[in-house]
PDB file of C-alpha atoms in Angstrom:
ATOM      1  CA  UNK A  23      37.272  41.028  -3.614  1.00  0.00           C
ATOM      2  CA  UNK A  24      38.685  39.176  -0.644  1.00  0.00           C
ATOM      3  CA  UNK A  25      41.795  37.012  -0.678  1.00  0.00           C
ATOM      4  CA  UNK A  26      39.549  33.994  -0.028  1.00  0.00           C
ATOM      5  CA  UNK A  27      37.669  34.645  -3.273  1.00  0.00           C
ATOM      6  CA  UNK A  28      40.947  34.777  -5.189  1.00  0.00           C
ATOM      7  CA  UNK A  29      42.132  31.548  -3.516  1.00  0.00           C
ATOM      8  CA  UNK A  30      38.831  29.820  -4.382  1.00  0.00           C
ATOM      9  CA  UNK A  31      39.072  30.830  -8.038  1.00  0.00           C
ATOM     10  CA  UNK A  32      42.732  29.773  -8.101  1.00  0.00           C
ATOM     11  CA  UNK A  33      41.884  26.338  -6.718  1.00  0.00           C
ATOM     12  CA  UNK A  34      39.110  25.923  -9.286  1.00  0.00           C
ATOM     13  CA  UNK A  35      41.408  26.843 -12.180  1.00  0.00           C
ATOM     14  CA  UNK A  36      44.124  24.610 -10.702  1.00  0.00           C
ATOM     15  CA  UNK A  37      41.737  21.649 -10.614  1.00  0.00           C
ATOM     16  CA  UNK A  38      40.816  22.170 -14.260  1.00  0.00           C
ATOM     17  CA  UNK A  39      44.560  22.313 -15.110  1.00  0.00           C
ATOM     18  CA  UNK A  40      45.069  19.029 -13.218  1.00  0.00           C
ATOM     19  CA  UNK A  41      42.344  17.278 -15.223  1.00  0.00           C
ATOM     20  CA  UNK A  42      43.748  18.664 -18.475  1.00  0.00           C
ATOM     21  CA  UNK A  43      47.335  17.624 -17.733  1.00  0.00           C
ATOM     22  CA  UNK A  44      46.252  14.204 -16.492  1.00  0.00           C
ATOM     23  CA  UNK A  45      44.427  13.590 -19.776  1.00  0.00           C
ATOM     24  CA  UNK A  46      47.440  14.717 -21.844  1.00  0.00           C
ATOM     25  CA  UNK A  47      50.066  12.788 -19.847  1.00  0.00           C
ATOM     26  CA  UNK A  48      47.855   9.691 -19.819  1.00  0.00           C
ATOM     27  CA  UNK A  49      47.547   9.729 -23.629  1.00  0.00           C
ATOM     28  CA  UNK A  50      51.239  10.522 -24.303  1.00  0.00           C
ATOM     29  CA  UNK A  51      53.504  10.036 -21.250  1.00  0.00           C
ATOM     30  CA  UNK A  52      56.217  12.642 -20.698  1.00  0.00           C
ATOM     31  CA  UNK A  53      59.349  12.496 -18.486  1.00  0.00           C
ATOM     32  CA  UNK A  54      58.693  14.097 -15.106  1.00  0.00           C
ATOM     33  CA  UNK A  55      61.397  16.768 -15.500  1.00  0.00           C
ATOM     34  CA  UNK A  56      59.934  17.853 -18.867  1.00  0.00           C
ATOM     35  CA  UNK A  57      56.452  17.601 -17.366  1.00  0.00           C
ATOM     36  CA  UNK A  58      57.372  19.984 -14.563  1.00  0.00           C
ATOM     37  CA  UNK A  59      58.749  22.442 -17.118  1.00  0.00           C
ATOM     38  CA  UNK A  60      55.455  22.210 -19.045  1.00  0.00           C
ATOM     39  CA  UNK A  61      53.531  22.712 -15.784  1.00  0.00           C
ATOM     40  CA  UNK A  62      55.649  25.780 -14.971  1.00  0.00           C
ATOM     41  CA  UNK A  63      55.087  27.214 -18.463  1.00  0.00           C
ATOM     42  CA  UNK A  64      51.355  26.536 -18.220  1.00  0.00           C
ATOM     43  CA  UNK A  65      51.205  28.259 -14.827  1.00  0.00           C
ATOM     44  CA  UNK A  66      53.066  31.362 -16.018  1.00  0.00           C
ATOM     45  CA  UNK A  67      50.969  31.695 -19.188  1.00  0.00           C
ATOM     46  CA  UNK A  68      47.685  31.163 -17.300  1.00  0.00           C
ATOM     47  CA  UNK A  69      48.638  33.775 -14.697  1.00  0.00           C
ATOM     48  CA  UNK A  70      49.602  36.271 -17.407  1.00  0.00           C
ATOM     49  CA  UNK A  71      46.298  35.690 -19.230  1.00  0.00           C
ATOM     50  CA  UNK A  72      44.307  36.039 -15.984  1.00  0.00           C
ATOM     51  CA  UNK A  73      46.064  39.332 -15.162  1.00  0.00           C
ATOM     52  CA  UNK A  74      45.516  40.575 -18.735  1.00  0.00           C
ATOM     53  CA  UNK A  75      41.848  39.676 -18.340  1.00  0.00           C
ATOM     54  CA  UNK A  76      41.709  41.693 -15.125  1.00  0.00           C
ATOM     55  CA  UNK A  77      43.289  44.631 -16.935  1.00  0.00           C
ATOM     56  CA  UNK A  78      40.632  44.468 -19.669  1.00  0.00           C
ATOM     57  CA  UNK A  79      37.900  44.162 -17.021  1.00  0.00           C
ATOM     58  CA  UNK A  80      39.273  47.222 -15.210  1.00  0.00           C
ATOM     59  CA  UNK A  81      39.096  49.162 -18.447  1.00  0.00           C
ATOM     60  CA  UNK A  82      35.432  48.302 -19.065  1.00  0.00           C
ATOM     61  CA  UNK A  83      34.035  48.155 -15.502  1.00  0.00           C
ATOM     62  CA  UNK A  84      31.194  50.457 -14.489  1.00  0.00           C
ATOM     63  CA  UNK A  85      32.333  53.348 -12.308  1.00  0.00           C
ATOM     64  CA  UNK A  86      30.989  56.597 -10.901  1.00  0.00           C
ATOM     65  CA  UNK A  87      33.453  59.305  -9.897  1.00  0.00           C
ATOM     66  CA  UNK A  88      31.078  60.623  -7.216  1.00  0.00           C
ATOM     67  CA  UNK A  89      30.236  57.282  -5.591  1.00  0.00           C
ATOM     68  CA  UNK A  90      32.682  54.389  -5.915  1.00  0.00           C
ATOM     69  CA  UNK A  91      30.082  51.809  -4.767  1.00  0.00           C
ATOM     70  CA  UNK A  92      27.313  52.972  -7.114  1.00  0.00           C
ATOM     71  CA  UNK A  93      27.836  50.117  -9.586  1.00  0.00           C
ATOM     72  CA  UNK A  94      29.170  47.452  -7.214  1.00  0.00           C
ATOM     73  CA  UNK A  95      26.192  45.146  -7.781  1.00  0.00           C
ATOM     74  CA  UNK A  96      26.290  45.601 -11.571  1.00  0.00           C
ATOM     75  CA  UNK A  97      30.004  44.801 -11.673  1.00  0.00           C
ATOM     76  CA  UNK A  98      29.466  41.726  -9.471  1.00  0.00           C
ATOM     77  CA  UNK A  99      26.699  40.544 -11.817  1.00  0.00           C
ATOM     78  CA  UNK A 100      29.110  40.831 -14.746  1.00  0.00           C
ATOM     79  CA  UNK A 101      31.526  38.611 -12.789  1.00  0.00           C
ATOM     80  CA  UNK A 102      28.690  36.137 -12.249  1.00  0.00           C
ATOM     81  CA  UNK A 103      27.964  36.121 -15.990  1.00  0.00           C
ATOM     82  CA  UNK A 104      31.598  35.431 -16.882  1.00  0.00           C
ATOM     83  CA  UNK A 105      31.750  32.746 -14.175  1.00  0.00           C
ATOM     84  CA  UNK A 106      28.736  30.919 -15.596  1.00  0.00           C
ATOM     85  CA  UNK A 107      30.266  31.026 -19.094  1.00  0.00           C
ATOM     86  CA  UNK A 108      33.563  29.601 -17.820  1.00  0.00           C
ATOM     87  CA  UNK A 109      31.776  26.929 -15.736  1.00  0.00           C
ATOM     88  CA  UNK A 110      29.778  25.798 -18.783  1.00  0.00           C
ATOM     89  CA  UNK A 111      32.959  25.766 -20.913  1.00  0.00           C
ATOM     90  CA  UNK A 112      34.668  23.574 -18.306  1.00  0.00           C
ATOM     91  CA  UNK A 113      31.782  21.125 -18.015  1.00  0.00           C
ATOM     92  CA  UNK A 114      30.679  20.880 -21.648  1.00  0.00           C
ATOM     93  CA  UNK A 115      33.467  18.566 -22.924  1.00  0.00           C
ATOM     94  CA  UNK A 116      32.785  16.155 -20.045  1.00  0.00           C
ATOM     95  CA  UNK A 117      29.021  15.799 -20.437  1.00  0.00           C
ATOM     96  CA  UNK A 118      27.503  12.728 -22.046  1.00  0.00           C
ATOM     97  CA  UNK A 119      28.226   9.076 -21.529  1.00  0.00           C
ATOM     98  CA  UNK A 120      30.858   8.725 -24.186  1.00  0.00           C
ATOM     99  CA  UNK A 121      32.455  12.138 -23.718  1.00  0.00           C
ATOM    100  CA  UNK A 122      36.088  11.983 -24.794  1.00  0.00           C
ATOM    101  CA  UNK A 123      37.792  15.415 -24.518  1.00  0.00           C
ATOM    102  CA  UNK A 124      40.820  15.935 -26.713  1.00  0.00           C
ATOM    103  CA  UNK A 125      44.309  15.272 -25.396  1.00  0.00           C
ATOM    104  CA  UNK A 126      47.431  17.137 -26.502  1.00  0.00           C
ATOM    105  CA  UNK A 127      50.863  15.574 -26.947  1.00  0.00           C
ATOM    106  CA  UNK A 128      53.072  17.362 -24.404  1.00  0.00           C
ATOM    107  CA  UNK A 129      56.162  16.085 -26.253  1.00  0.00           C
ATOM    108  CA  UNK A 130      55.226  18.052 -29.403  1.00  0.00           C
ATOM    109  CA  UNK A 131      57.919  20.733 -29.074  1.00  0.00           C
ATOM    110  CA  UNK A 132      58.347  24.094 -27.375  1.00  0.00           C
ATOM    111  CA  UNK A 133      56.331  26.260 -29.761  1.00  0.00           C
ATOM    112  CA  UNK A 134      53.373  23.872 -29.875  1.00  0.00           C
ATOM    113  CA  UNK A 135      53.349  23.480 -26.095  1.00  0.00           C
ATOM    114  CA  UNK A 136      53.411  27.275 -25.718  1.00  0.00           C
ATOM    115  CA  UNK A 137      50.465  27.607 -28.130  1.00  0.00           C
ATOM    116  CA  UNK A 138      48.686  24.844 -26.183  1.00  0.00           C
ATOM    117  CA  UNK A 139      49.133  26.723 -22.893  1.00  0.00           C
ATOM    118  CA  UNK A 140      47.778  29.918 -24.472  1.00  0.00           C
ATOM    119  CA  UNK A 141      44.762  28.087 -25.911  1.00  0.00           C
ATOM    120  CA  UNK A 142      43.959  26.461 -22.568  1.00  0.00           C
ATOM    121  CA  UNK A 143      44.334  29.767 -20.720  1.00  0.00           C
ATOM    122  CA  UNK A 144      41.269  31.323 -22.363  1.00  0.00           C
ATOM    123  CA  UNK A 145      39.052  30.284 -19.436  1.00  0.00           C
ATOM    124  CA  UNK A 146      41.404  32.077 -17.050  1.00  0.00           C
ATOM    125  CA  UNK A 147      41.378  35.149 -19.297  1.00  0.00           C
ATOM    126  CA  UNK A 148      37.550  35.237 -19.319  1.00  0.00           C
ATOM    127  CA  UNK A 149      37.386  34.744 -15.556  1.00  0.00           C
ATOM    128  CA  UNK A 150      40.029  37.449 -15.120  1.00  0.00           C
ATOM    129  CA  UNK A 151      37.855  39.817 -17.150  1.00  0.00           C
ATOM    130  CA  UNK A 152      34.966  39.163 -14.792  1.00  0.00           C
ATOM    131  CA  UNK A 153      37.181  39.680 -11.747  1.00  0.00           C
ATOM    132  CA  UNK A 154      38.472  42.909 -13.309  1.00  0.00           C
ATOM    133  CA  UNK A 155      34.971  44.346 -13.137  1.00  0.00           C
ATOM    134  CA  UNK A 156      34.966  43.815  -9.356  1.00  0.00           C
ATOM    135  CA  UNK A 157      38.605  44.273  -8.270  1.00  0.00           C
ATOM    136  CA  UNK A 158      41.131  46.821  -9.485  1.00  0.00           C
ATOM    137  CA  UNK A 159      44.399  45.268 -10.626  1.00  0.00           C
ATOM    138  CA  UNK A 160      46.528  47.839  -8.786  1.00  0.00           C
ATOM    139  CA  UNK A 161      45.272  46.770  -5.367  1.00  0.00           C
ATOM    140  CA  UNK A 162      44.780  43.081  -6.141  1.00  0.00           C
ATOM    141  CA  UNK A 163      47.784  42.081  -8.246  1.00  0.00           C
ATOM    142  CA  UNK A 164      49.494  39.948  -5.601  1.00  0.00           C
ATOM    143  CA  UNK A 165      46.184  38.459  -4.424  1.00  0.00           C
ATOM    144  CA  UNK A 166      45.517  37.354  -8.002  1.00  0.00           C
ATOM    145  CA  UNK A 167      49.012  36.370  -9.042  1.00  0.00           C
ATOM    146  CA  UNK A 168      50.474  34.148  -6.325  1.00  0.00           C
ATOM    147  CA  UNK A 169      47.529  31.892  -5.388  1.00  0.00           C
ATOM    148  CA  UNK A 170      46.810  31.223  -9.076  1.00  0.00           C
ATOM    149  CA  UNK A 171      50.456  30.464  -9.896  1.00  0.00           C
ATOM    150  CA  UNK A 172      50.912  28.121  -6.928  1.00  0.00           C
ATOM    151  CA  UNK A 173      47.598  26.304  -7.433  1.00  0.00           C
ATOM    152  CA  UNK A 174      48.046  25.888 -11.181  1.00  0.00           C
ATOM    153  CA  UNK A 175      51.645  24.685 -10.868  1.00  0.00           C
ATOM    154  CA  UNK A 176      50.944  22.205  -8.067  1.00  0.00           C
ATOM    155  CA  UNK A 177      47.736  20.805  -9.541  1.00  0.00           C
ATOM    156  CA  UNK A 178      49.082  20.537 -13.096  1.00  0.00           C
ATOM    157  CA  UNK A 179      52.232  18.784 -11.812  1.00  0.00           C
ATOM    158  CA  UNK A 180      50.002  16.404  -9.873  1.00  0.00           C
ATOM    159  CA  UNK A 181      47.945  15.778 -13.012  1.00  0.00           C
ATOM    160  CA  UNK A 182      51.090  14.961 -15.005  1.00  0.00           C
ATOM    161  CA  UNK A 183      52.352  12.617 -12.285  1.00  0.00           C
ATOM    162  CA  UNK A 184      49.039  10.743 -12.131  1.00  0.00           C
ATOM    163  CA  UNK A 185      48.701  10.706 -15.925  1.00  0.00           C
ATOM    164  CA  UNK A 186      52.191   9.263 -16.441  1.00  0.00           C
ATOM    165  CA  UNK A 187      51.369   6.434 -14.056  1.00  0.00           C
ATOM    166  CA  UNK A 188      47.895   5.971 -15.626  1.00  0.00           C
ATOM    167  CA  UNK A 189      46.277   6.491 -12.231  1.00  0.00           C
ATOM    168  CA  UNK A 190      42.515   6.778 -12.856  1.00  0.00           C
ATOM    169  CA  UNK A 191      40.958  10.169 -12.254  1.00  0.00           C
ATOM    170  CA  UNK A 192      37.276  11.057 -12.367  1.00  0.00           C
ATOM    171  CA  UNK A 193      37.431  14.107 -14.633  1.00  0.00           C
ATOM    172  CA  UNK A 194      33.680  14.740 -14.674  1.00  0.00           C
ATOM    173  CA  UNK A 195      33.539  15.003 -10.876  1.00  0.00           C
ATOM    174  CA  UNK A 196      36.633  17.188 -10.649  1.00  0.00           C
ATOM    175  CA  UNK A 197      35.337  19.539 -13.348  1.00  0.00           C
ATOM    176  CA  UNK A 198      31.963  19.696 -11.606  1.00  0.00           C
ATOM    177  CA  UNK A 199      33.738  20.698  -8.378  1.00  0.00           C
ATOM    178  CA  UNK A 200      35.732  23.330 -10.281  1.00  0.00           C
ATOM    179  CA  UNK A 201      32.610  24.758 -11.952  1.00  0.00           C
ATOM    180  CA  UNK A 202      30.647  24.852  -8.673  1.00  0.00           C
ATOM    181  CA  UNK A 203      33.491  26.647  -6.857  1.00  0.00           C
ATOM    182  CA  UNK A 204      33.738  29.275  -9.626  1.00  0.00           C
ATOM    183  CA  UNK A 205      29.991  29.984  -9.674  1.00  0.00           C
ATOM    184  CA  UNK A 206      29.689  29.878  -5.864  1.00  0.00           C
ATOM    185  CA  UNK A 207      32.526  32.404  -5.492  1.00  0.00           C
ATOM    186  CA  UNK A 208      30.805  34.724  -7.958  1.00  0.00           C
ATOM    187  CA  UNK A 209      27.449  34.349  -6.157  1.00  0.00           C
ATOM    188  CA  UNK A 210      29.091  35.205  -2.822  1.00  0.00           C
ATOM    189  CA  UNK A 211      30.642  38.286  -4.454  1.00  0.00           C
ATOM    190  CA  UNK A 212      27.221  39.381  -5.751  1.00  0.00           C
ATOM    191  CA  UNK A 213      25.689  38.921  -2.287  1.00  0.00           C
ATOM    192  CA  UNK A 214      28.550  40.857  -0.676  1.00  0.00           C
ATOM    193  CA  UNK A 215      28.061  43.694  -3.180  1.00  0.00           C
ATOM    194  CA  UNK A 216      24.543  44.020  -1.806  1.00  0.00           C
TER     195      UNK A 216
END
């Protein structure tokens, strides 16, 4: 997988983190210094879950010792499947006229915030599993780690800042953009696998 694919997936996951943090900070405002600490924790946990997902994907990916490209298309199709699942999971809470996704109180305490970051990192874990079928962790660790950390930290901090100020955000549009980027990246990977 190219660095551009990793950057695209990182931006998509960062956008979903921004929408999530905006919703939480809008419902229960948090001081900016504490908010940045929450954003940092969220970023670290999401990166760890994504990398763990890649590790699991590497373990289960299809491989042939004689020909390394024999199952490239099959592995890319698995990535596409995981991408569609994650895209649907991102969009589902925002569909419908009166859709009101749940918000979490970011002032709830360290343990609860940590559990919250783990629970919200499941999408990254699933996407990481799909990526693990296509890219080996050994050669792609830095390509996966740094763009995702930077994007998640910056976007989630932005979401907290906007949420604290009650700046309106169109979550349905942002999540649609995130879902489209995830699926489009997977489709490009399938096409590149030939």
